[in-house]
Amino acid sequence: MANIYDVAKAAGVSPATVSRVLNGARVTPDREARVRAACAELGFKPNRVARGLRRQSSDVLGLIIADIENPFFTALARGVEDVARTAALSVVLCNADDDPEKEAAYLDVALAEHMAGVIISPASMTETDVTQLIGKGIPVVAIDHSPESAQVDTVASDDERGAYAATSHLIDEGYRRIACITGPRESWAAVQRLRGFLRAHRESDPPRRRPAVKYADFRVRGGYRAMAELLDSANPPDAVMVTNNLMAAGALEAMYDRELRPPAIGVAAFGDAFWSHLVRPSLSSVHQPAYDIGRSAAELVLKRRGNPDLDPQTVVLPTRLEIRDSSRRPS
Amino acid sequence: MANIYDVAKAAGVSPATVSRVLNGARVTPDREARVRAACAELGFKPNRVARGLRRQSSDVLGLIIADIENPFFTALARGVEDVARTAALSVVLCNADDDPEKEAAYLDVALAEHMAGVIISPASMTETDVTQLIGKGIPVVAIDHSPESAQVDTVASDDERGAYAATSHLIDEGYRRIACITGPRESWAAVQRLRGFLRAHRESDPPRRRPAVKYADFRVRGGYRAMAELLDSANPPDAVMVTNNLMAAGALEAMYDRELRPPAIGVAAFGDAFWSHLVRPSLSSVHQPAYDIGRSAAELVLKRRGNPDLDPQTVVLPTRLEIRDSSRRPS
DNA sequence: AACCGATCTGAAATCGATTTCAGCAAATCA
DNA sequence: TGATTTGCTGAAATCGATTTCAGATCGGTT
């Protein structure tokens, strides 16, 4: 493939001039025309690696997510892409799979390739290390919660309040023994949602004590197992608040296997899923603005790219309780 | 950040020797130890951009997919990742969103960054141009069908046969007016699945003619609209074969909105989805080995990386009809 | 002791763009 | 007209690794 020297020769100018044409610096119209003609003729496209080496930057935005199969992250990715494209950035997705080691590998790639920015949903609040990125001036935006290694821009949804609302709703519907299936203890979101769940219990009238809590892994299988254990326990719950949509699918399956379904058992879940409409009777869910979280995160990257010394800011987007099928008929 | 010259100076050797240590060439143990110590001391990590420029290659594998929200592709991505990691390659996902323009942009990135390989589910059989990649010796593997621009390694599932089996099953169950909701005409998979559907009609005894066919977009909304139109038509079908899982979700929703559900209406769909268990009574589905397709594709990339002049080969993986709830009681 | 071959080393070239800097020409001003 | 500014231009340095190549070192043979 043709390089900038070939083009320069073909156009009868120096490589510097070709570079200037490519980057919009001032060049006499006559030369500019010759350069453009030569570029077209030779099918020249500037080598991004060479450019990246010299410029110490690239126009690729890294998005490191915890689980590629989780619709929350795929919707988020859409939001990131839509904003990135307005700034002519390409988005590459990296699936860290909740594994700090894989995550570290991708952070290395982002660092080494001098990506234009990194949006990351940290696998671990303590282990995720973004200091090198920051040190090199690469904008980093965290989803949910800033890693401890460095304070960075963060976009989160109002998880605690969402969980509070969902749990209160179940209480209002008359359920007595409400359990919670939440994510791993290392996950900020899992912890916040559990807090909201517990607060709803404390603040109910009369206050309720010691609801059952299961920690799972935010995956379908984990949700299934947690629900199965709850249902098969000596004192099974009559309702459950599940803190993400994949686990909700698993939990529902466990219920179905036991011929249980709403409203005999109350279910509220975090997250939207296109399949949730197919579950009838339907369940209440806490809508997470995944797409908008993605948009906001990408906007923060762009903002910080312009002026790197801004103080880190946190954007919290509201969650919204969507009530469906509240026709509980207490038995 | 420290570069190779800093390390060389610290270790009292030349940069060439540092490079040799990094790449496993023979170096006296004494020097090697000094170099390793200096690397650790300075926290040195080789700059991948510089390496990429010199080597004209990188250790990133590009995966360009049509729709990030489609579980088929996310499962496929898992397969790719698992194989890639055995070869120490990082996988980056690019969401082309069925848009030839976005796709072209990502192909440009792959080309410019000299990726170790590209796995692509072509947005269009005619427009997708991979000749430049091929020309530069970058292994390209297509999902479903090779683009017309160049004959490349291809991994597909046996779509035609799967669709035939699913449709025949509906016929055997006694449904009379079976419609098909398939994807865009530009999609090879959509066309193959439609062919299987039509063949099942031709080869049934007695042969059936002119079944209703709707072309949609492989998305939930498209499936919903197509099904709504079918159901609201003068002569609605009593069964439907839907060629992907997202459209199946939409189609089911349209049915539910009209208080219709299996087995009053027969449904067979392509693809697996974790939520399909939640749809009860359940539907028959054609299992696509998405994960294995990803694995095979990645293996082909690795194979071709070793010896670039192999003839392009095509791997076809079997689909499997999963029959659920065949308790049709003809009315 | 002289020679040969094998092994290792570092100086320098290389990948392909960007950017600095000095030089030159044209335009502006006194 | 001469001095000064302005605007373009191209040669060369630069980014940071890899790799070629010529030379140094060492052990083993005759």
JSON list of N, CA and C (backbone and C1' of nucleotides) in Angstrom, two decimals, chain D residues 2-22:
[
{"chain": "D", "resi": 2, "resn": "DG", "atom": "P", "xyz": [17.43, 49.78, -2.44]},
{"chain": "D", "resi": 2, "resn": "DG", "atom": "O5'", "xyz": [17.12, 49.62, -0.89]},
{"chain": "D", "resi": 2, "resn": "DG", "atom": "C5'", "xyz": [17.34, 50.72, 0.00]},
{"chain": "D", "resi": 2, "resn": "DG", "atom": "C4'", "xyz": [16.74, 50.37, 1.36]},
{"chain": "D", "resi": 2, "resn": "DG", "atom": "C3'", "xyz": [17.19, 49.01, 1.91]},
{"chain": "D", "resi": 2, "resn": "DG", "atom": "O3'", "xyz": [17.43, 49.16, 3.29]},
{"chain": "D", "resi": 2, "resn": "DG", "atom": "C1'", "xyz": [14.82, 49.05, 1.69]},
{"chain": "D", "resi": 3, "resn": "DA", "atom": "P", "xyz": [17.85, 47.96, 4.16]},
{"chain": "D", "resi": 3, "resn": "DA", "atom": "O5'", "xyz": [16.55, 47.78, 5.06]},
{"chain": "D", "resi": 3, "resn": "DA", "atom": "C5'", "xyz": [16.03, 48.90, 5.79]},
{"chain": "D", "resi": 3, "resn": "DA", "atom": "C4'", "xyz": [14.84, 48.44, 6.61]},
{"chain": "D", "resi": 3, "resn": "DA", "atom": "C3'", "xyz": [15.06, 47.15, 7.41]},
{"chain": "D", "resi": 3, "resn": "DA", "atom": "O3'", "xyz": [14.45, 47.29, 8.68]},
{"chain": "D", "resi": 3, "resn": "DA", "atom": "C1'", "xyz": [13.25, 46.85, 5.91]},
{"chain": "D", "resi": 4, "resn": "DT", "atom": "P", "xyz": [14.56, 46.13, 9.76]},
{"chain": "D", "resi": 4, "resn": "DT", "atom": "O5'", "xyz": [13.10, 45.51, 9.67]},
{"chain": "D", "resi": 4, "resn": "DT", "atom": "C5'", "xyz": [11.94, 46.39, 9.69]},
{"chain": "D", "resi": 4, "resn": "DT", "atom": "C4'", "xyz": [10.68, 45.56, 9.49]},
{"chain": "D", "resi": 4, "resn": "DT", "atom": "C3'", "xyz": [10.68, 44.22, 10.25]},
{"chain": "D", "resi": 4, "resn": "DT", "atom": "O3'", "xyz": [9.46, 44.12, 10.96]},
{"chain": "D", "resi": 4, "resn": "DT", "atom": "C1'", "xyz": [10.09, 43.88, 7.98]},
{"chain": "D", "resi": 5, "resn": "DT", "atom": "P", "xyz": [9.31, 43.03, 12.16]},
{"chain": "D", "resi": 5, "resn": "DT", "atom": "O5'", "xyz": [7.94, 42.32, 11.73]},
{"chain": "D", "resi": 5, "resn": "DT", "atom": "C5'", "xyz": [6.86, 43.13, 11.22]},
{"chain": "D", "resi": 5, "resn": "DT", "atom": "C4'", "xyz": [6.11, 42.35, 10.17]},
{"chain": "D", "resi": 5, "resn": "DT", "atom": "C3'", "xyz": [5.59, 40.98, 10.63]},
{"chain": "D", "resi": 5, "resn": "DT", "atom": "O3'", "xyz": [4.17, 41.04, 10.59]},
{"chain": "D", "resi": 5, "resn": "DT", "atom": "C1'", "xyz": [6.50, 40.88, 8.44]},
{"chain": "D", "resi": 6, "resn": "DT", "atom": "P", "xyz": [3.32, 39.86, 11.26]},
{"chain": "D", "resi": 6, "resn": "DT", "atom": "O5'", "xyz": [2.91, 38.98, 10.01]},
{"chain": "D", "resi": 6, "resn": "DT", "atom": "C5'", "xyz": [2.48, 39.63, 8.81]},
{"chain": "D", "resi": 6, "resn": "DT", "atom": "C4'", "xyz": [2.35, 38.58, 7.71]},
{"chain": "D", "resi": 6, "resn": "DT", "atom": "C3'", "xyz": [1.90, 37.20, 8.21]},
{"chain": "D", "resi": 6, "resn": "DT", "atom": "O3'", "xyz": [0.73, 36.84, 7.51]},
{"chain": "D", "resi": 6, "resn": "DT", "atom": "C1'", "xyz": [3.80, 37.01, 6.79]},
{"chain": "D", "resi": 7, "resn": "DG", "atom": "P", "xyz": [0.00, 35.43, 7.80]},
{"chain": "D", "resi": 7, "resn": "DG", "atom": "O5'", "xyz": [0.58, 34.54, 6.62]},
{"chain": "D", "resi": 7, "resn": "DG", "atom": "C5'", "xyz": [0.70, 35.10, 5.30]},
{"chain": "D", "resi": 7, "resn": "DG", "atom": "C4'", "xyz": [1.12, 33.99, 4.35]},
{"chain": "D", "resi": 7, "resn": "DG", "atom": "C3'", "xyz": [0.62, 32.60, 4.74]},
{"chain": "D", "resi": 7, "resn": "DG", "atom": "O3'", "xyz": [0.39, 31.88, 3.54]},
{"chain": "D", "resi": 7, "resn": "DG", "atom": "C1'", "xyz": [2.98, 32.62, 4.76]},
{"chain": "D", "resi": 8, "resn": "DC", "atom": "P", "xyz": [-0.58, 30.59, 3.60]},
{"chain": "D", "resi": 8, "resn": "DC", "atom": "O5'", "xyz": [0.34, 29.52, 2.88]},
{"chain": "D", "resi": 8, "resn": "DC", "atom": "C5'", "xyz": [1.73, 29.59, 3.12]},
{"chain": "D", "resi": 8, "resn": "DC", "atom": "C4'", "xyz": [2.47, 29.10, 1.91]},
{"chain": "D", "resi": 8, "resn": "DC", "atom": "C3'", "xyz": [2.47, 27.58, 1.78]},
{"chain": "D", "resi": 8, "resn": "DC", "atom": "O3'", "xyz": [2.73, 27.21, 0.44]},
{"chain": "D", "resi": 8, "resn": "DC", "atom": "C1'", "xyz": [4.56, 28.38, 2.61]},
{"chain": "D", "resi": 9, "resn": "DT", "atom": "P", "xyz": [2.78, 25.63, 0.09]},
{"chain": "D", "resi": 9, "resn": "DT", "atom": "O5'", "xyz": [4.28, 25.23, 0.37]},
{"chain": "D", "resi": 9, "resn": "DT", "atom": "C5'", "xyz": [5.31, 25.68, -0.53]},
{"chain": "D", "resi": 9, "resn": "DT", "atom": "C4'", "xyz": [6.65, 25.17, -0.05]},
{"chain": "D", "resi": 9, "resn": "DT", "atom": "C3'", "xyz": [6.71, 23.66, 0.16]},
{"chain": "D", "resi": 9, "resn": "DT", "atom": "O3'", "xyz": [7.44, 23.10, -0.92]},
{"chain": "D", "resi": 9, "resn": "DT", "atom": "C1'", "xyz": [7.79, 24.89, 1.94]},
{"chain": "D", "resi": 10, "resn": "DG", "atom": "P", "xyz": [7.51, 21.52, -1.10]},
{"chain": "D", "resi": 10, "resn": "DG", "atom": "O5'", "xyz": [8.86, 21.18, -0.35]},
{"chain": "D", "resi": 10, "resn": "DG", "atom": "C5'", "xyz": [10.07, 21.83, -0.76]},
{"chain": "D", "resi": 10, "resn": "DG", "atom": "C4'", "xyz": [11.20, 21.47, 0.19]},
{"chain": "D", "resi": 10, "resn": "DG", "atom": "C3'", "xyz": [11.41, 19.96, 0.41]},
{"chain": "D", "resi": 10, "resn": "DG", "atom": "O3'", "xyz": [12.80, 19.79, 0.60]},
{"chain": "D", "resi": 10, "resn": "DG", "atom": "C1'", "xyz": [10.93, 20.97, 2.47]},
{"chain": "D", "resi": 11, "resn": "DA", "atom": "P", "xyz": [13.47, 18.41, 0.34]},
{"chain": "D", "resi": 11, "resn": "DA", "atom": "O5'", "xyz": [14.58, 18.40, 1.49]},
{"chain": "D", "resi": 11, "resn": "DA", "atom": "C5'", "xyz": [15.31, 19.60, 1.75]},
{"chain": "D", "resi": 11, "resn": "DA", "atom": "C4'", "xyz": [15.99, 19.52, 3.10]},
{"chain": "D", "resi": 11, "resn": "DA", "atom": "C3'", "xyz": [16.52, 18.13, 3.49]},
{"chain": "D", "resi": 11, "resn": "DA", "atom": "O3'", "xyz": [17.73, 18.33, 4.21]},
{"chain": "D", "resi": 11, "resn": "DA", "atom": "C1'", "xyz": [14.86, 18.79, 5.05]},
{"chain": "D", "resi": 12, "resn": "DA", "atom": "P", "xyz": [18.51, 17.06, 4.76]},
{"chain": "D", "resi": 12, "resn": "DA", "atom": "O5'", "xyz": [17.96, 16.91, 6.24]},
{"chain": "D", "resi": 12, "resn": "DA", "atom": "C5'", "xyz": [17.93, 18.08, 7.09]},
{"chain": "D", "resi": 12, "resn": "DA", "atom": "C4'", "xyz": [17.37, 17.70, 8.45]},
{"chain": "D", "resi": 12, "resn": "DA", "atom": "C3'", "xyz": [17.79, 16.32, 8.97]},
{"chain": "D", "resi": 12, "resn": "DA", "atom": "O3'", "xyz": [17.98, 16.44, 10.35]},
{"chain": "D", "resi": 12, "resn": "DA", "atom": "C1'", "xyz": [15.46, 16.46, 8.94]},
{"chain": "D", "resi": 13, "resn": "DA", "atom": "P", "xyz": [18.60, 15.27, 11.21]},
{"chain": "D", "resi": 13, "resn": "DA", "atom": "O5'", "xyz": [17.73, 15.33, 12.55]},
{"chain": "D", "resi": 13, "resn": "DA", "atom": "C5'", "xyz": [17.30, 16.61, 13.03]},
{"chain": "D", "resi": 13, "resn": "DA", "atom": "C4'", "xyz": [16.14, 16.42, 13.97]},
{"chain": "D", "resi": 13, "resn": "DA", "atom": "C3'", "xyz": [16.26, 15.23, 14.93]},
{"chain": "D", "resi": 13, "resn": "DA", "atom": "O3'", "xyz": [15.74, 15.61, 16.18]},
{"chain": "D", "resi": 13, "resn": "DA", "atom": "C1'", "xyz": [14.31, 14.98, 13.63]},
{"chain": "D", "resi": 14, "resn": "DT", "atom": "P", "xyz": [15.86, 14.62, 17.41]},
{"chain": "D", "resi": 14, "resn": "DT", "atom": "O5'", "xyz": [14.43, 13.96, 17.44]},
{"chain": "D", "resi": 14, "resn": "DT", "atom": "C5'", "xyz": [13.25, 14.79, 17.56]},
{"chain": "D", "resi": 14, "resn": "DT", "atom": "C4'", "xyz": [12.03, 13.93, 17.44]},
{"chain": "D", "resi": 14, "resn": "DT", "atom": "C3'", "xyz": [12.10, 12.59, 18.20]},
{"chain": "D", "resi": 14, "resn": "DT", "atom": "O3'", "xyz": [11.28, 12.69, 19.35]},
{"chain": "D", "resi": 14, "resn": "DT", "atom": "C1'", "xyz": [11.06, 12.39, 16.06]},
{"chain": "D", "resi": 15, "resn": "DC", "atom": "P", "xyz": [11.56, 11.71, 20.57]},
{"chain": "D", "resi": 15, "resn": "DC", "atom": "O5'", "xyz": [10.32, 10.71, 20.45]},
{"chain": "D", "resi": 15, "resn": "DC", "atom": "C5'", "xyz": [8.98, 11.19, 20.49]},
{"chain": "D", "resi": 15, "resn": "DC", "atom": "C4'", "xyz": [8.07, 10.09, 19.99]},
{"chain": "D", "resi": 15, "resn": "DC", "atom": "C3'", "xyz": [8.47, 8.70, 20.47]},
{"chain": "D", "resi": 15, "resn": "DC", "atom": "O3'", "xyz": [7.73, 8.38, 21.64]},
{"chain": "D", "resi": 15, "resn": "DC", "atom": "C1'", "xyz": [7.89, 8.72, 18.13]},
{"chain": "D", "resi": 16, "resn": "DG", "atom": "P", "xyz": [8.56, 7.72, 22.89]},
{"chain": "D", "resi": 16, "resn": "DG", "atom": "O5'", "xyz": [8.78, 6.21, 22.42]},
{"chain": "D", "resi": 16, "resn": "DG", "atom": "C5'", "xyz": [7.67, 5.37, 22.31]},
{"chain": "D", "resi": 16, "resn": "DG", "atom": "C4'", "xyz": [8.10, 4.05, 21.72]},
{"chain": "D", "resi": 16, "resn": "DG", "atom": "C3'", "xyz": [9.26, 3.37, 22.45]},
{"chain": "D", "resi": 16, "resn": "DG", "atom": "O3'", "xyz": [8.95, 2.00, 22.57]},
{"chain": "D", "resi": 16, "resn": "DG", "atom": "C1'", "xyz": [9.74, 3.52, 20.18]},
{"chain": "D", "resi": 17, "resn": "DA", "atom": "P", "xyz": [9.65, 1.11, 23.68]},
{"chain": "D", "resi": 17, "resn": "DA", "atom": "O5'", "xyz": [10.17, -0.13, 22.85]},
{"chain": "D", "resi": 17, "resn": "DA", "atom": "C5'", "xyz": [9.33, -1.17, 22.46]},
{"chain": "D", "resi": 17, "resn": "DA", "atom": "C4'", "xyz": [9.35, -1.41, 20.96]},
{"chain": "D", "resi": 17, "resn": "DA", "atom": "C3'", "xyz": [10.26, -2.52, 20.48]},
{"chain": "D", "resi": 17, "resn": "DA", "atom": "O3'", "xyz": [9.51, -3.72, 20.42]},
{"chain": "D", "resi": 17, "resn": "DA", "atom": "C1'", "xyz": [10.25, -0.63, 19.00]},
{"chain": "D", "resi": 18, "resn": "DT", "atom": "P", "xyz": [10.25, -5.09, 20.23]},
{"chain": "D", "resi": 18, "resn": "DT", "atom": "O5'", "xyz": [10.72, -5.04, 18.70]},
{"chain": "D", "resi": 18, "resn": "DT", "atom": "C5'", "xyz": [9.76, -5.21, 17.69]},
{"chain": "D", "resi": 18, "resn": "DT", "atom": "C4'", "xyz": [10.43, -5.24, 16.35]},
{"chain": "D", "resi": 18, "resn": "DT", "atom": "C3'", "xyz": [11.32, -6.46, 16.09]},
{"chain": "D", "resi": 18, "resn": "DT", "atom": "O3'", "xyz": [11.05, -6.84, 14.76]},
{"chain": "D", "resi": 18, "resn": "DT", "atom": "C1'", "xyz": [12.56, -4.50, 15.71]},
{"chain": "D", "resi": 19, "resn": "DT", "atom": "P", "xyz": [11.45, -8.32, 14.28]},
{"chain": "D", "resi": 19, "resn": "DT", "atom": "O5'", "xyz": [12.71, -8.02, 13.36]},
{"chain": "D", "resi": 19, "resn": "DT", "atom": "C5'", "xyz": [12.59, -7.02, 12.37]},
{"chain": "D", "resi": 19, "resn": "DT", "atom": "C4'", "xyz": [13.94, -6.78, 11.74]},
{"chain": "D", "resi": 19, "resn": "DT", "atom": "C3'", "xyz": [14.84, -8.02, 11.68]},
{"chain": "D", "resi": 19, "resn": "DT", "atom": "O3'", "xyz": [15.51, -7.97, 10.44]},
{"chain": "D", "resi": 19, "resn": "DT", "atom": "C1'", "xyz": [15.98, -6.29, 12.73]},
{"chain": "D", "resi": 20, "resn": "DT", "atom": "P", "xyz": [16.03, -9.29, 9.74]},
{"chain": "D", "resi": 20, "resn": "DT", "atom": "O5'", "xyz": [17.15, -8.70, 8.75]},
{"chain": "D", "resi": 20, "resn": "DT", "atom": "C5'", "xyz": [16.96, -7.40, 8.22]},
{"chain": "D", "resi": 20, "resn": "DT", "atom": "C4'", "xyz": [18.28, -6.66, 8.17]},
{"chain": "D", "resi": 20, "resn": "DT", "atom": "C3'", "xyz": [19.48, -7.52, 7.76]},
{"chain": "D", "resi": 20, "resn": "DT", "atom": "O3'", "xyz": [20.22, -6.81, 6.79]},
{"chain": "D", "resi": 20, "resn": "DT", "atom": "C1'", "xyz": [19.96, -6.36, 9.73]},
{"chain": "D", "resi": 21, "resn": "DC", "atom": "P", "xyz": [21.20, -7.64, 5.82]},
{"chain": "D", "resi": 21, "resn": "DC", "atom": "O5'", "xyz": [22.61, -7.08, 6.27]},
{"chain": "D", "resi": 21, "resn": "DC", "atom": "C5'", "xyz": [22.71, -5.73, 6.72]},
{"chain": "D", "resi": 21, "resn": "DC", "atom": "C4'", "xyz": [23.97, -5.54, 7.54]},
{"chain": "D", "resi": 21, "resn": "DC", "atom": "C3'", "xyz": [25.07, -6.56, 7.22]},
{"chain": "D", "resi": 21, "resn": "DC", "atom": "O3'", "xyz": [26.30, -5.88, 7.16]},
{"chain": "D", "resi": 21, "resn": "DC", "atom": "C1'", "xyz": [24.66, -6.53, 9.52]},
{"chain": "D", "resi": 22, "resn": "DA", "atom": "P", "xyz": [27.49, -6.52, 6.27]},
{"chain": "D", "resi": 22, "resn": "DA", "atom": "O5'", "xyz": [28.75, -5.81, 6.92]},
{"chain": "D", "resi": 22, "resn": "DA", "atom": "C5'", "xyz": [28.59, -4.56, 7.60]},
{"chain": "D", "resi": 22, "resn": "DA", "atom": "C4'", "xyz": [29.30, -4.60, 8.94]},
{"chain": "D", "resi": 22, "resn": "DA", "atom": "C3'", "xyz": [30.64, -5.34, 8.91]},
{"chain": "D", "resi": 22, "resn": "DA", "atom": "O3'", "xyz": [31.57, -4.58, 9.65]},
{"chain": "D", "resi": 22, "resn": "DA", "atom": "C1'", "xyz": [29.28, -6.23, 10.61]}
]
